[in-house]
Short mmCIF file of C-alpha atoms in Angstrom, two decimals:
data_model
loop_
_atom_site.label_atom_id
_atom_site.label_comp_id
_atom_site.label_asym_id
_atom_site.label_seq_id
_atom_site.Cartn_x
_atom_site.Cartn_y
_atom_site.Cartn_z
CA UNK A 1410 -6.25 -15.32 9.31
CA UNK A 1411 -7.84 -13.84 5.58
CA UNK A 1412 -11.36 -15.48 5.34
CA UNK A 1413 -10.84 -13.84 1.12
CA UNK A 1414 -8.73 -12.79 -1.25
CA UNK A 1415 -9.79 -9.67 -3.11
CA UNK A 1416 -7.50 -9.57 -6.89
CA UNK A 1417 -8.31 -6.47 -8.30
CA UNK A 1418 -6.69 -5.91 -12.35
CA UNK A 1419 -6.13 -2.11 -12.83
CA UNK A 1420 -5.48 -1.08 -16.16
CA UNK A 1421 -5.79 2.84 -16.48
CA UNK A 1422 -8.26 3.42 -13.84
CA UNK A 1423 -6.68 4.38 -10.23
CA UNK A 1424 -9.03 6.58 -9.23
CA UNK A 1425 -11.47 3.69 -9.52
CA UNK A 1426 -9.32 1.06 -8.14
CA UNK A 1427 -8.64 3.56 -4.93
CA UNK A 1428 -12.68 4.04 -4.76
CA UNK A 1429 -13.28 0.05 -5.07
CA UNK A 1430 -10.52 -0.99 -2.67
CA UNK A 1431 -12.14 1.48 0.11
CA UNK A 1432 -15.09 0.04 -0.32
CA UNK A 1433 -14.11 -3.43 -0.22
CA UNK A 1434 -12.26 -2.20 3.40
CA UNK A 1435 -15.45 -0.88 4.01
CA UNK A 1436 -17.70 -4.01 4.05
CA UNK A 1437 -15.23 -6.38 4.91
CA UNK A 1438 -15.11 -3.89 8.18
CA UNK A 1439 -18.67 -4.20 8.92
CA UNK A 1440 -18.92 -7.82 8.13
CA UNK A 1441 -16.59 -8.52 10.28
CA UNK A 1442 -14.59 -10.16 7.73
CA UNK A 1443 -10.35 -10.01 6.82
CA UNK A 1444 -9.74 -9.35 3.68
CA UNK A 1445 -6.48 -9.11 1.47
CA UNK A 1446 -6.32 -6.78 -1.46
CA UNK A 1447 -4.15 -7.64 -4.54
CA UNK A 1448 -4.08 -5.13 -6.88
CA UNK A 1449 -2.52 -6.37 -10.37
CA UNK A 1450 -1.52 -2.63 -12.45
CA UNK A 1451 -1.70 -4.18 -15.79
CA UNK A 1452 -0.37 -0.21 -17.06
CA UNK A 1453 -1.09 3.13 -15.63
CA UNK A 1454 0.43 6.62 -15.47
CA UNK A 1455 3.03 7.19 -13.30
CA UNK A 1456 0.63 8.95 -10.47
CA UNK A 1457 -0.48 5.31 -10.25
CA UNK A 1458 1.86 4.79 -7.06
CA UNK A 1459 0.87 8.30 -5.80
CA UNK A 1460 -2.70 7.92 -6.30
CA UNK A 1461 -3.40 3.85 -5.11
CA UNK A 1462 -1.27 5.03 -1.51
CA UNK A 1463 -4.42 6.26 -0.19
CA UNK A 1464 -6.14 2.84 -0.58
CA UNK A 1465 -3.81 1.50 2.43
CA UNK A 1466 -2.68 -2.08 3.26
CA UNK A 1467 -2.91 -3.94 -0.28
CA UNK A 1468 -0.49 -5.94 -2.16
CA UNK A 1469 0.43 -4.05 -5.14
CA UNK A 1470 2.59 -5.77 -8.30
CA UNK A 1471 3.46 -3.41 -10.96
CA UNK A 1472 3.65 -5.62 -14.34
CA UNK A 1473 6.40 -4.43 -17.07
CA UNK A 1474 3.69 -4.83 -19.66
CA UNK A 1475 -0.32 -5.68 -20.31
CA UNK A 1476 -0.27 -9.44 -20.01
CA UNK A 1477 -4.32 -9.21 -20.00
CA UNK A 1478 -6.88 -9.71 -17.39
CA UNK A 1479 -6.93 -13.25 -17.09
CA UNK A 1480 -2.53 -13.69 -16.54
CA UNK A 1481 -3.03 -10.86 -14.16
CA UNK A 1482 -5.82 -12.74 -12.35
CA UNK A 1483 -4.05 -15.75 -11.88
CA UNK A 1484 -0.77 -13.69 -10.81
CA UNK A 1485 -2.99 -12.14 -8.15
CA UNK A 1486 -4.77 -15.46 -7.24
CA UNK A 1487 -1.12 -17.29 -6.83
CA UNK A 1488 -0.38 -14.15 -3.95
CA UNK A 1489 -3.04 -15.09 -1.43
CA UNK A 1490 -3.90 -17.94 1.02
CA UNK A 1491 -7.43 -17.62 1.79
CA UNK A 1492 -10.17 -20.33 1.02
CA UNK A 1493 -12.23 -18.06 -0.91
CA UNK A 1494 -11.21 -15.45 -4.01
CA UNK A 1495 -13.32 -12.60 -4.99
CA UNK A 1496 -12.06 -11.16 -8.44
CA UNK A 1497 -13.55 -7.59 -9.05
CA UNK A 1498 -13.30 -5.24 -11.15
CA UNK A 1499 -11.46 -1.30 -10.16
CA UNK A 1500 -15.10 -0.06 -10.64
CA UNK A 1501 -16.95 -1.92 -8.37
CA UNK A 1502 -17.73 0.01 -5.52
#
């Protein structure tokens, strides 16, 4: 069962977004705590694919075009299932 739903919007910043979900893995590990990662790629270079692999075990939707932060919120927010959403930005670590 996912106790929250991490949505993460990446818009040119992979290397962030790969930092932020590892650290999000990181303290949901130690917390004891299941999380699920949607990652929203509001536009990135094409090493986006290569480079977000490393983060491991998220949902990842690959938008045609920029819809802004807030569509691409609510697109990741409509994925999950669990009680609680945490929306963060790629450069939270």
């Amino acid at each position: 069962m996912t106790n929250i739903d991490v949505v993460i919007v990446n818009y040119k910043s992979a290397a962030h977004t790969v930092h932020c979900v590892q650290a999000v893995r990181r303290v949901a590990s130690s917390d004891d705590v299941n999380a699920k990662i949607v990652i929203i790629n509001n536009g990135d270079d094409e090493a986006f694919d290569q480079i977000i692999m490393s983060a491991d075990d998220v949902v990842i939707v690959n938008n045609a075009s920029n819809d802004g932060f807030g569509a691409a919120s609510n697109h990741g927010s409509a994925l999950g299932t669990a009680e609680f959403i945490l929306f963060l930005n790629p450069d939270a670590t």
